[in-house]
Coordinates of C-alpha atoms in Angstrom, one line a residue:
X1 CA 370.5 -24.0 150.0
X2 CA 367.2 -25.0 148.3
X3 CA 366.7 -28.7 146.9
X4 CA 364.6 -29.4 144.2
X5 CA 364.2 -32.7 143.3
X6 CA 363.2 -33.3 139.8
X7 CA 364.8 -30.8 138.7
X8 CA 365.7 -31.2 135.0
X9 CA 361.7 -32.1 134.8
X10 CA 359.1 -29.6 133.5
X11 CA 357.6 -28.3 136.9
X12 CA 360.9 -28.5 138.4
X13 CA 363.4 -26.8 136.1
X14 CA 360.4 -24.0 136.1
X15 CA 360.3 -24.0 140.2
X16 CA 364.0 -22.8 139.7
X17 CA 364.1 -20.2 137.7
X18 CA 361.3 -18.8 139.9
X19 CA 363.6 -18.9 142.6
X20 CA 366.3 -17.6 141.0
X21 CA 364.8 -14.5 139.7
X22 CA 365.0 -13.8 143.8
X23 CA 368.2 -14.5 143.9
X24 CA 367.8 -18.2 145.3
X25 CA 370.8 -19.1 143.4
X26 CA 372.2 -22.0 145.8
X27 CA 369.7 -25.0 144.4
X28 CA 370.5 -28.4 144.8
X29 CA 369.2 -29.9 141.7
X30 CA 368.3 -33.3 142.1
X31 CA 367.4 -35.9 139.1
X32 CA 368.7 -38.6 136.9
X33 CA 370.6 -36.3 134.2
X34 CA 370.6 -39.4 132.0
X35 CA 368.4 -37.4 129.8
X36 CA 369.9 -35.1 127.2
X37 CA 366.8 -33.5 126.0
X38 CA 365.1 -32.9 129.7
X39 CA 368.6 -31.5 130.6
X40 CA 368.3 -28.9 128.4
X41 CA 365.9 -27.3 130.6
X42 CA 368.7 -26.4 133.3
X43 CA 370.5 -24.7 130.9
X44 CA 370.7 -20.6 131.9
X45 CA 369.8 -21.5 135.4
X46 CA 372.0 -21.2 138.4
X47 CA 372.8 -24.1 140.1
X48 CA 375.1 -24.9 143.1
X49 CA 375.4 -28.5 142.9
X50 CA 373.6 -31.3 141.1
X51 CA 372.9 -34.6 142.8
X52 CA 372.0 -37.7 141.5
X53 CA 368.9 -38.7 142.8
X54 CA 370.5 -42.5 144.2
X55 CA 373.2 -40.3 145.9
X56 CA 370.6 -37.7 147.6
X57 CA 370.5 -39.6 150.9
X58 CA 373.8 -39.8 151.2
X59 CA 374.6 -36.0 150.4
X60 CA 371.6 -34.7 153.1
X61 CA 373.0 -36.5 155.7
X62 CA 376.8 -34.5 155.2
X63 CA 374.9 -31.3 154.1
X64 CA 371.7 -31.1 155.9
X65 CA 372.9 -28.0 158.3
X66 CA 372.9 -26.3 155.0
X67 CA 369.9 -26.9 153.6
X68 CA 366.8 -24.5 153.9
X69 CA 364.0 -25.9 152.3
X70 CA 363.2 -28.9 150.2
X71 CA 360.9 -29.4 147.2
X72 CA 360.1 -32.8 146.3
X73 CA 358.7 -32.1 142.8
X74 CA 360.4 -35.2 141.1
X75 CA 357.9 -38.4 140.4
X76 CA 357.3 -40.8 137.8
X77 CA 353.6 -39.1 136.1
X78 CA 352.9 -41.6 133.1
X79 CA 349.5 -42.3 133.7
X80 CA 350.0 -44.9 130.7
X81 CA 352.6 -46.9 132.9
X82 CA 350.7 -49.8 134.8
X83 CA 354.1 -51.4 136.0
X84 CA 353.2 -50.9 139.9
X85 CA 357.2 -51.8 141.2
X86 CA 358.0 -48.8 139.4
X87 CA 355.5 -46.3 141.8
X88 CA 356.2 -47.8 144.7
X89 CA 360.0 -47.0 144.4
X90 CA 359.9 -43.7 143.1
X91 CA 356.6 -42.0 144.2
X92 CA 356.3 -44.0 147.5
X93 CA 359.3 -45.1 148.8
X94 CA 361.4 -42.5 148.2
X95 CA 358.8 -40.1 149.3
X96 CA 358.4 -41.6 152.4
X97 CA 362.5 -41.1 152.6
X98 CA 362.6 -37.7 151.4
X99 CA 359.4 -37.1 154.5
X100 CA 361.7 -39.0 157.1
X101 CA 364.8 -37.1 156.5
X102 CA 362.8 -33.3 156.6
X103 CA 361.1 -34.6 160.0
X104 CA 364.9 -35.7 161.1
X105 CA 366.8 -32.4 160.2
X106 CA 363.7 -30.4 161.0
X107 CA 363.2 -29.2 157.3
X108 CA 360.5 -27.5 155.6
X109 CA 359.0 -29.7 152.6
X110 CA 356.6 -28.8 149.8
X111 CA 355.6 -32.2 147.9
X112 CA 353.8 -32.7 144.3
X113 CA 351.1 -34.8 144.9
X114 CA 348.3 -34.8 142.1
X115 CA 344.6 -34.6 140.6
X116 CA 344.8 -38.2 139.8
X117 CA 344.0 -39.0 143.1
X118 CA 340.5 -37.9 142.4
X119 CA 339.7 -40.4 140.0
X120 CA 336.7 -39.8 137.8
X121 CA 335.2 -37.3 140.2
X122 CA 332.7 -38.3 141.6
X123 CA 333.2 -37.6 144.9
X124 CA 333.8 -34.1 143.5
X125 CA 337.3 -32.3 143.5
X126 CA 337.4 -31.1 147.5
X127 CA 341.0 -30.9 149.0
X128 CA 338.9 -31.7 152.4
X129 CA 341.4 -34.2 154.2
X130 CA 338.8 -35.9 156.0
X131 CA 337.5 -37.2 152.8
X132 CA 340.8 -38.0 151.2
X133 CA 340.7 -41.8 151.9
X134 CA 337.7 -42.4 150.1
X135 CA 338.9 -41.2 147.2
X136 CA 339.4 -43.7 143.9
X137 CA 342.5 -43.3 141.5
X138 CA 342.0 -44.6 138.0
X139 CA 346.1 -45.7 137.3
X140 CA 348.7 -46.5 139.1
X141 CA 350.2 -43.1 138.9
X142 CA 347.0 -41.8 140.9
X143 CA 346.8 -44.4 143.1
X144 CA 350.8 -44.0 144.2
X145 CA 350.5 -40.3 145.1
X146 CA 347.2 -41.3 146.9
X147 CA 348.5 -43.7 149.5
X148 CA 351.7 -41.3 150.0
X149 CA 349.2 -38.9 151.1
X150 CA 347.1 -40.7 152.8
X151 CA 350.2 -42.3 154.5
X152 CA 352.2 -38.7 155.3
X153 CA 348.0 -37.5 157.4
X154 CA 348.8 -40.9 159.2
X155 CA 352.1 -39.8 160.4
X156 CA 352.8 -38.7 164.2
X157 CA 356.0 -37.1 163.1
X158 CA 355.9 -34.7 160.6
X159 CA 358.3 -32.0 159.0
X160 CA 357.1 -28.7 161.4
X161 CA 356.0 -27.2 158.0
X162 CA 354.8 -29.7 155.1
X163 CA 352.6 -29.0 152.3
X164 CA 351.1 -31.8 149.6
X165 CA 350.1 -30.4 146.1
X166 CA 347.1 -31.4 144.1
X167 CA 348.6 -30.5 140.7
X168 CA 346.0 -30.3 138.1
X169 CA 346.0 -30.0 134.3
X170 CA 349.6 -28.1 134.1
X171 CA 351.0 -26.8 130.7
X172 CA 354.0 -24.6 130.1
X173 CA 357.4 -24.3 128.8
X174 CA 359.7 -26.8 129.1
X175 CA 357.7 -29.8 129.2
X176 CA 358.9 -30.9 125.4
X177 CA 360.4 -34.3 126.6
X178 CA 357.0 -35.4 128.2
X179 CA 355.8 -36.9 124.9
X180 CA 352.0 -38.4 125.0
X181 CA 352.0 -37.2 128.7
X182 CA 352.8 -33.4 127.5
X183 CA 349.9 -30.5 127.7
X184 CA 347.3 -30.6 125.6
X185 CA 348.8 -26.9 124.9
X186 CA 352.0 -28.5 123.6
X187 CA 350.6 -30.9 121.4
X188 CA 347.7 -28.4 119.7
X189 CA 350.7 -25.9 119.1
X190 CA 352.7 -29.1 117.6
X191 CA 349.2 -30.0 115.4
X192 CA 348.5 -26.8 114.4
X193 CA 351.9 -25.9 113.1
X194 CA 352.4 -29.3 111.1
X195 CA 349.3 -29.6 109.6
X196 CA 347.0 -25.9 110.1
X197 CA 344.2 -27.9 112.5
X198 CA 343.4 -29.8 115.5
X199 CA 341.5 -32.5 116.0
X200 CA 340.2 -33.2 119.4
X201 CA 338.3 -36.2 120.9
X202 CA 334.6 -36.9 120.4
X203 CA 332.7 -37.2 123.6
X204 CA 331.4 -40.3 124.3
X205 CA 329.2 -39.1 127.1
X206 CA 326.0 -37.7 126.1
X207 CA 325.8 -35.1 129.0
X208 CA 329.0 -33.5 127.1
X209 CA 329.1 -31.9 123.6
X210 CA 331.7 -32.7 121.4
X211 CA 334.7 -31.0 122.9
X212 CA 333.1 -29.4 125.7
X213 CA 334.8 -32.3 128.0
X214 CA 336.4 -29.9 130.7
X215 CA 339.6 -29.5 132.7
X216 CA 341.2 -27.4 135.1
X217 CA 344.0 -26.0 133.2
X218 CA 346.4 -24.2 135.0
X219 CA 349.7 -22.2 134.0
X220 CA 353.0 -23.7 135.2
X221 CA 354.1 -19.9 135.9
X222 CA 351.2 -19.8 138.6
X223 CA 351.5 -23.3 140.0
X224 CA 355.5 -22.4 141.1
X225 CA 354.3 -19.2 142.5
X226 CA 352.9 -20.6 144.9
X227 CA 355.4 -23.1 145.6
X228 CA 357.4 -19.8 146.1
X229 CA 354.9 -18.4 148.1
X230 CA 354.4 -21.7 150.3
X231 CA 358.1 -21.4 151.0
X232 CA 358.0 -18.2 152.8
X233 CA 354.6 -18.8 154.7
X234 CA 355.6 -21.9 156.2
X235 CA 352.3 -22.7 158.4
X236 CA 349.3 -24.1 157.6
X237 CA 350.4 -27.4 157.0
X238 CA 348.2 -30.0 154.8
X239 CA 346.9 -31.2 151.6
X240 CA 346.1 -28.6 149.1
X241 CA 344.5 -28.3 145.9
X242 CA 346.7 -26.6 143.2
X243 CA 344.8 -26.0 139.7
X244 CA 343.1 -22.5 138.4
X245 CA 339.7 -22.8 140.0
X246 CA 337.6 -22.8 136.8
X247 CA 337.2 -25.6 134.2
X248 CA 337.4 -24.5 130.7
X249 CA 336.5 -27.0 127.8
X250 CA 338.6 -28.2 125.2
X251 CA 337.2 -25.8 122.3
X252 CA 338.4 -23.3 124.4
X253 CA 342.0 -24.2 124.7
X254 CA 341.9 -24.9 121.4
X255 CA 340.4 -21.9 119.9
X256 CA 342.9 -19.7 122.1
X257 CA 345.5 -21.6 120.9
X258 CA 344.5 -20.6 117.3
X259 CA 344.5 -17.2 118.5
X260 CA 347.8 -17.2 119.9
X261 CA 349.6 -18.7 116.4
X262 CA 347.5 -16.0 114.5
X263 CA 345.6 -18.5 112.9
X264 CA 342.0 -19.1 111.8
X265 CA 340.1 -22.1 113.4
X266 CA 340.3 -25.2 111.8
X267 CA 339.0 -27.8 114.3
X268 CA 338.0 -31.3 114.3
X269 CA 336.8 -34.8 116.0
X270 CA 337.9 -38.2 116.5
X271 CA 337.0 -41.1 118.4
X272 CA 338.5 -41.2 122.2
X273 CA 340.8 -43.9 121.8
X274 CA 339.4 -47.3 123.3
X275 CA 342.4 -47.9 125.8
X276 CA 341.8 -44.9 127.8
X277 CA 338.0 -44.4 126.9
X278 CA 336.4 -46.3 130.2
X279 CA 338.3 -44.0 132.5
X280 CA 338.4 -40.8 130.6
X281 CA 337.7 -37.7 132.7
X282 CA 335.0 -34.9 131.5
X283 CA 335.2 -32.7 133.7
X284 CA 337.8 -32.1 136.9
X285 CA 338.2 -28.4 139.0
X286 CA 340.0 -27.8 141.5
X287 CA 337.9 -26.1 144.2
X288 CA 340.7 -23.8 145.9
X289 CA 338.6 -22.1 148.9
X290 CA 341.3 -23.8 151.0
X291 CA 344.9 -22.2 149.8
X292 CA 342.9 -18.7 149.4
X293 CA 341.9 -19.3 153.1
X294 CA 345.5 -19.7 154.4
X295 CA 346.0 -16.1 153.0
X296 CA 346.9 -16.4 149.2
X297 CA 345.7 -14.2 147.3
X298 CA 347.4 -13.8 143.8
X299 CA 345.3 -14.1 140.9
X300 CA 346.0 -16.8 138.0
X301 CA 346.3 -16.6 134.6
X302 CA 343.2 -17.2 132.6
X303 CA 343.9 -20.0 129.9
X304 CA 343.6 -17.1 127.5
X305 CA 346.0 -15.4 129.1
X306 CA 348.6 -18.4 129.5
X307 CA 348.0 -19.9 126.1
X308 CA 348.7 -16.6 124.6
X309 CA 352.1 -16.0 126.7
X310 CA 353.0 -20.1 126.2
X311 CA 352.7 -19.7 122.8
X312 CA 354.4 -16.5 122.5
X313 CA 357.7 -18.5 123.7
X314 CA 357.2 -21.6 121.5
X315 CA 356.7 -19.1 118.0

């Protein structure tokens, strides 16, 4: 049996139908379910059992024998929520429990962490973890997967294979519910439909054109393949990076997104709203020497090429 936690999520729900077009077909979903319209996202999938993430504990410790591997994708990711209780319960201290009870059974864990923890860059985008502590988050979000991090390279007693995931810029099917915090992708396709253009933020910084802020923009199909991947190779433990390697601008994703819906450009500026312009990010890329030098080797999608298949689904 394979555990994913967050599963009715957008990354999650995605990690298992990866898993079962192999044939991983016993997953232990773990979530809330108190969400009709992020449920939908299980629907089609094959599921052995879901588990309410309160009960999780409780159900490891009768079914651990059975369980192969565990993927702790669930997290709270608003960026916009600065309530700090809520972090520390569900990104730290459960983290730290989900950690405890792989090093206790001797399981294999693959955990989301994020780019957040990179704050506004300047200490560049390296997955290096001897630099990891000096790192600033912007938000509570980045600063709760930073001190899990930081706290699981403290540890002296670790799962015998663990893996943390930087997760950059992610966009993809199923992420609908995800509302202000959903892709830029989603919310073009959702402009562009309703009203034939998209407007994008002015830049604010004069070393960036408007809409030539840039972002690592990665494909959910490629992030879960190599969760998929990680799951079989089970060595190199650590902290890795997990976006496309290249930084595209905003015109970009936008133009391709035009593309993909068979439309012709129509795009436009508007201020960066005030609440979120002093710690607005213009640039982020993942530098990923270090999961290609632990022997992975598939190539990712370019955004042209995930655009056009994303938006192939939602038409």
């Amino acid at each position: 049996m394979i555990v994913v936690t967050g599963a009715a999520g957008f990354i999650g729900s995605n990690l298992i139908k990866r898993l079962n077009q192999d044939n991983f077909n016993y997953i232990i979903a773990v979530d809330k379910f108190d969400r009709e319209d992020k449920n939908k996202n299980l629907l089609g999938l094959k599921i052995k059992e879901q588990v309410d993430r309160d009960h999780f504990f409780d159900w490891l410790d009768q079914n651990q024998e059975q369980v192969e591997f565990i993927f702790h994708i669930g997290a709270r990711t608003d960026t916009t929520e600065f309530n700090w209780e809520i972090f520390q319960k569900l990104n730290v201290d459960y983290s730290k429990r989900i950690w405890q009870s792989c090093v206790k059974y001797q399981l294999p864990l693959v955990y989301a962490s994020s780019a957040a923890t990179y704050g506004l860059g300047e200490l560049g985008y390296d997955d290096d973890e001897s630099k990891l502590s000096s790192l600033k988050p912007l938000n509570p979000y980045g600063e709760s997967k930073q001190v899990f991090d930081l706290w699981a390279l403290e540890q002296v007693d670790k799962p015998f294979f663990w893996a943390g995931l930087k997760f950059f810029n992610v966009y993809g099917p199923g992420e609908y519910h995800k509302g202000r915090m959903a892709s830029v992708v989603w919310h073009a396709f959702n402009q562009i439909k309703q009203s034939g253009g998209m407007k994008l933020f002015r830049s604010h910084n004069s070393a960036y054109k408007d809409g030539e802020q840039m972002r690592d923009f990665i494909y959910v199909k490629d992030l879960v393949e190599v969760c998929y991947w990680l799951m079989h190779h089970r060595k190199s433990s650590g902290i890795y990076n997990l976006g496309s390697g290249q930084a595209r601008t905003f015109l970009d994703l936008a133009k391709a997104t035009f593309k993909a819906m068979g439309m012709q450009e129509n795009i436009s500026f508007i201020d960066t709203p005030e609440d979120i312009r002093d710690n607005y990010q213009y640039f982020t890329e993942a530098n990923m020497n270090k999961l290609r030098s632990i022997g992975y080797q598939k190539k990712f999608h370019t955004l042209e090429e995930g655009v056009e298949d994303y938006i192939s689904m939602l038409l």
